[in-house]
Structures are given as structure tokens and as C-alpha cells.
Amino acid sequence: MSLRVHRAISWLQRAAAEKDDHDVAFILLWVAFNACYADDEGGFSSSRERDKSKVWFEKALRLDDEAMVHDAVWTKFNGPIRKLLGNPYVFQPYWNDRNGIPGYENWQDSFDGAKVVAKRSLDSQNTATLLSIVFNRLNVLRNQLIHGGATWNSQVNREQVKEGRMILAFLLPCFIEIMMNNPHEDWGKPFYPVVGL
């Protein structure tokens, strides 16, 4: 836990120093998030990552005695979250169809279905499911930036990058505080443990 928190805080501090560069700040915040939750168990697949992040969110919410994350989701970022969930440009099946990948021609049906699940989560205040959906969308945004699918400081995706940055910048300190308040919980085996030379 201490290694995860130490790494996450280092990236969080660096992101806070980026006053005007939303692209760089978003990427740095995503690294901080990975330091908190990613583990070295069982390899990587996108569906496994979604499942793993949802379990992680459920644990963090269960341990969030002050309801910091719940309050942020339902009060501070309710509007930005709704906009993000209504944006097809951070929905991977949309891009799969645009890139001609077979099986995604009906992306709009998937998008509408995901909006129904998100609305149910909003109506029932199911924070873990909603966070899982939100972070899945933020992950698409992360992929666009990391894999060269966006122009630095472009006007095309400014709003979602700025709002994604705001959401991450507020939630990450909450996640870190929850971890620090619960050091005896099993937070998983971190990637690349420190090895002495």
C-alpha cells in the first residue's frame, strides 16, 4: 500500500504543477490512478480491467467512511459526468465502427444501452457501477492521448480532456486518502515492485 500511495502522490503532485496543459495533466493523473489500482495479477485484457476496476471502486467506496467519493460523484461532478456519458467520442465501439472493425456497426445500440445502464446507476445512486462506466470512458480518452490519436492542445476534444482532468484531480486524492486510512487492506500486488540493484 505504501508503495502504491507513494507513487500515486508523486504523479498527482506533478499533475498539479501543470496549470494550463490539460493533456499532460490528464495523462499524469491517469498514471497516478494506475499506481493506486493496477495489479500484477493475471495479465491484461480490457474486459478484465473493467471488472477489476469495478471491484476496486466497490472496495474504495466501502472503506470511504466520509463518503468523499460518493459526494463528489453526485454533487460536484454530476453535470460533467452526465456530459461524458452522452459523448460518443469517448465510447470505444463508436471508434471501432469508424475504423471498420466488423461487429461494431450497431455501436449506437450499444451506446444507447450503456446510457440506460448509466441512467439506472444515476437514478439508484449506484456509485461503483457509475464510476466503472465513467472510468471506462476516461480510459478511451486516455487511449486517444497515449496512442497518438489526438493532437496536443487541440480544440477538437478540449471539453472532455478538461472535464476528465477535473474529475481525476478531485477523485484521486480521495482514493489515496481512503488507501492511507486503510493500510491493512489488501490493495493488490503493484506492477514493477522496487528491486534493489
Short mmCIF file of C-alpha atoms in Angstrom, two decimals:
data_model
loop_
_atom_site.label_atom_id
_atom_site.label_comp_id
_atom_site.label_asym_id
_atom_site.label_seq_id
_atom_site.Cartn_x
_atom_site.Cartn_y
_atom_site.Cartn_z
CA MET A 1 0.00 0.00 0.00
CA SER A 2 2.75 2.46 0.91
CA LEU A 3 4.49 1.91 -2.46
CA ARG A 4 1.22 2.48 -4.32
CA VAL A 5 0.44 5.64 -2.35
CA HIS A 6 4.00 6.97 -2.69
CA ARG A 7 3.90 6.51 -6.46
CA ALA A 8 0.37 7.91 -6.81
CA ILE A 9 1.21 11.04 -4.80
CA SER A 10 4.34 11.68 -6.87
CA TRP A 11 2.30 11.68 -10.10
CA LEU A 12 -0.56 13.62 -8.51
CA GLN A 13 1.86 16.36 -7.40
CA ARG A 14 3.40 16.54 -10.86
CA ALA A 15 -0.07 16.82 -12.43
CA ALA A 16 -0.97 19.66 -10.06
CA ALA A 17 2.05 21.61 -11.36
CA GLU A 18 0.54 21.58 -14.87
CA LYS A 19 -1.59 24.69 -14.66
CA ASP A 20 -2.54 25.12 -18.34
CA ASP A 21 -1.67 21.86 -20.11
CA HIS A 22 -4.78 19.73 -19.71
CA ASP A 23 -3.49 16.92 -21.96
CA VAL A 24 -0.32 16.41 -19.92
CA ALA A 25 -2.17 16.80 -16.61
CA PHE A 26 -4.76 14.20 -17.65
CA ILE A 27 -2.03 11.69 -18.58
CA LEU A 28 -0.17 12.29 -15.31
CA LEU A 29 -3.38 11.83 -13.33
CA TRP A 30 -4.10 8.58 -15.16
CA VAL A 31 -0.64 7.30 -14.16
CA ALA A 32 -1.49 8.21 -10.55
CA PHE A 33 -4.75 6.25 -10.86
CA ASN A 34 -2.89 3.22 -12.22
CA ALA A 35 -0.48 3.44 -9.28
CA CYS A 36 -3.48 3.18 -6.96
CA TYR A 37 -5.37 0.31 -8.51
CA ALA A 38 -3.46 -1.67 -11.15
CA ASP A 39 -2.09 -5.01 -10.00
CA ASP A 40 0.31 -7.58 -11.36
CA GLU A 41 -2.13 -10.50 -11.31
CA GLY A 42 -3.38 -12.41 -14.33
CA GLY A 43 -2.21 -10.38 -17.34
CA PHE A 44 -4.18 -7.75 -19.21
CA SER A 45 -7.44 -7.65 -21.14
CA SER A 46 -9.84 -4.73 -21.46
CA SER A 47 -12.82 -6.69 -20.07
CA ARG A 48 -10.71 -7.93 -17.16
CA GLU A 49 -9.57 -4.36 -16.47
CA ARG A 50 -13.20 -3.18 -16.35
CA ASP A 51 -14.12 -5.94 -13.92
CA LYS A 52 -11.03 -5.28 -11.81
CA SER A 53 -11.64 -1.53 -11.65
CA LYS A 54 -15.28 -2.07 -10.62
CA VAL A 55 -14.18 -4.36 -7.76
CA TRP A 56 -11.58 -1.76 -6.76
CA PHE A 57 -14.20 1.01 -6.77
CA GLU A 58 -16.55 -1.13 -4.65
CA LYS A 59 -13.79 -1.66 -2.11
CA ALA A 60 -12.80 2.02 -2.02
CA LEU A 61 -16.45 3.07 -1.58
CA ARG A 62 -16.99 0.52 1.19
CA LEU A 63 -13.98 1.94 3.05
CA ASP A 64 -14.87 5.60 2.36
CA ASP A 65 -16.21 6.44 5.83
CA GLU A 66 -16.60 10.12 4.95
CA ALA A 67 -18.40 9.39 1.63
CA MET A 68 -15.96 11.70 -0.18
CA VAL A 69 -16.18 9.83 -3.47
CA HIS A 70 -19.95 9.38 -3.33
CA ASP A 71 -20.46 13.10 -2.62
CA ALA A 72 -18.11 14.12 -5.44
CA VAL A 73 -19.90 11.90 -7.96
CA TRP A 74 -23.41 13.02 -7.02
CA THR A 75 -22.83 16.71 -6.29
CA LYS A 76 -19.60 18.20 -7.57
CA PHE A 77 -19.31 16.30 -10.88
CA ASN A 78 -22.87 15.28 -11.67
CA GLY A 79 -23.03 17.61 -14.70
CA PRO A 80 -19.61 16.75 -16.19
CA ILE A 81 -20.28 13.03 -15.67
CA ARG A 82 -23.61 13.25 -17.50
CA LYS A 83 -21.93 15.07 -20.40
CA LEU A 84 -19.16 12.50 -20.57
CA LEU A 85 -21.66 9.63 -20.64
CA GLY A 86 -23.53 11.29 -23.51
CA ASN A 87 -20.39 11.78 -25.62
CA PRO A 88 -19.90 9.09 -28.32
CA TYR A 89 -16.29 10.20 -28.89
CA VAL A 90 -15.23 8.54 -25.64
CA PHE A 91 -17.14 5.33 -26.41
CA GLN A 92 -14.81 2.71 -27.91
CA PRO A 93 -17.38 0.84 -30.05
CA TYR A 94 -18.01 4.12 -31.93
CA TRP A 95 -14.33 4.24 -32.92
CA ASN A 96 -14.26 0.53 -33.70
CA ASP A 97 -17.05 1.11 -36.23
CA ARG A 98 -15.35 4.22 -37.64
CA ASN A 99 -12.18 2.14 -38.12
CA GLY A 100 -14.11 -0.55 -39.99
CA ILE A 101 -13.79 -3.29 -37.38
CA PRO A 102 -16.52 -5.87 -38.08
CA GLY A 103 -19.18 -6.38 -35.44
CA TYR A 104 -19.49 -2.74 -34.35
CA GLU A 105 -21.96 -1.50 -36.98
CA ASN A 106 -24.62 -1.27 -34.27
CA TRP A 107 -22.46 0.81 -31.93
CA GLN A 108 -25.36 3.23 -31.46
CA ASP A 109 -27.47 0.45 -29.90
CA SER A 110 -24.58 -0.35 -27.52
CA PHE A 111 -24.18 3.35 -26.75
CA ASP A 112 -27.91 3.72 -26.01
CA GLY A 113 -27.81 0.57 -23.86
CA ALA A 114 -24.82 1.91 -21.92
CA LYS A 115 -26.71 5.17 -21.37
CA VAL A 116 -29.66 3.19 -19.96
CA VAL A 117 -27.31 1.37 -17.53
CA ALA A 118 -25.72 4.69 -16.60
CA LYS A 119 -29.13 6.30 -16.07
CA ARG A 120 -30.19 3.39 -13.83
CA SER A 121 -26.96 3.84 -11.89
CA LEU A 122 -27.65 7.58 -11.63
CA ASP A 123 -31.26 7.02 -10.53
CA SER A 124 -30.28 4.47 -7.87
CA GLN A 125 -27.06 6.28 -6.94
CA ASN A 126 -25.05 3.11 -7.65
CA THR A 127 -21.69 4.82 -7.35
CA ALA A 128 -19.47 1.80 -8.08
CA THR A 129 -21.21 0.98 -11.37
CA LEU A 130 -21.27 4.61 -12.41
CA LEU A 131 -17.56 5.05 -11.60
CA SER A 132 -16.77 1.94 -13.61
CA ILE A 133 -18.62 3.36 -16.63
CA VAL A 134 -17.05 6.81 -16.21
CA PHE A 135 -13.54 5.42 -15.93
CA ASN A 136 -14.15 3.20 -18.95
CA ARG A 137 -14.94 6.37 -20.93
CA LEU A 138 -11.96 8.17 -19.44
CA ASN A 139 -9.82 5.22 -20.49
CA VAL A 140 -10.88 5.75 -24.11
CA LEU A 141 -9.81 9.38 -23.75
CA ARG A 142 -6.54 8.18 -22.21
CA ASN A 143 -6.00 5.84 -25.18
CA GLN A 144 -6.62 8.67 -27.63
CA LEU A 145 -3.90 10.74 -25.98
CA ILE A 146 -1.36 8.00 -25.21
CA HIS A 147 -1.61 6.24 -28.57
CA GLY A 148 -1.30 9.39 -30.67
CA GLY A 149 -4.98 9.56 -31.58
CA ALA A 150 -5.25 13.23 -30.65
CA THR A 151 -3.33 16.41 -31.37
CA TRP A 152 -1.72 18.06 -28.37
CA ASN A 153 -3.74 21.07 -27.19
CA SER A 154 -6.29 20.50 -29.95
CA GLN A 155 -9.60 22.33 -29.81
CA VAL A 156 -11.40 19.21 -31.03
CA ASN A 157 -11.52 17.37 -27.70
CA ARG A 158 -10.86 20.17 -25.22
CA GLU A 159 -14.03 19.87 -23.17
CA GLN A 160 -13.73 16.16 -22.41
CA VAL A 161 -10.00 16.49 -21.61
CA LYS A 162 -10.61 19.42 -19.23
CA GLU A 163 -13.55 17.70 -17.53
CA GLY A 164 -11.69 14.40 -17.36
CA ARG A 165 -8.80 16.21 -15.72
CA MET A 166 -11.13 17.84 -13.17
CA ILE A 167 -12.80 14.53 -12.30
CA LEU A 168 -9.48 12.71 -11.85
CA ALA A 169 -7.86 15.61 -9.97
CA PHE A 170 -10.67 15.59 -7.43
CA LEU A 171 -11.19 11.84 -7.05
CA LEU A 172 -7.56 10.73 -6.85
CA PRO A 173 -6.78 12.47 -3.55
CA CYS A 174 -9.96 10.85 -2.17
CA PHE A 175 -8.81 7.41 -3.33
CA ILE A 176 -5.34 7.98 -1.86
CA GLU A 177 -6.81 9.11 1.45
CA ILE A 178 -9.02 6.02 1.59
CA MET A 179 -5.98 3.81 0.99
CA MET A 180 -3.95 5.63 3.64
CA ASN A 181 -6.80 5.28 6.14
CA ASN A 182 -6.93 1.53 5.44
CA PRO A 183 -3.31 0.36 5.28
CA HIS A 184 -4.09 -3.20 6.34
CA GLU A 185 -6.45 -3.84 3.44
CA ASP A 186 -5.12 -5.92 0.55
CA TRP A 187 -4.70 -3.41 -2.26
CA GLY A 188 -3.12 -5.98 -4.57
CA LYS A 189 0.39 -6.59 -5.80
CA PRO A 190 1.70 -3.47 -7.58
CA PHE A 191 3.30 -3.59 -11.00
CA TYR A 192 7.08 -3.39 -11.00
CA PRO A 193 7.94 -3.62 -7.31
CA VAL A 194 11.08 -1.85 -6.21
CA VAL A 195 14.08 -4.14 -6.67
CA GLY A 196 17.47 -3.28 -5.15
CA LEU A 197 20.42 -3.10 -7.52
#
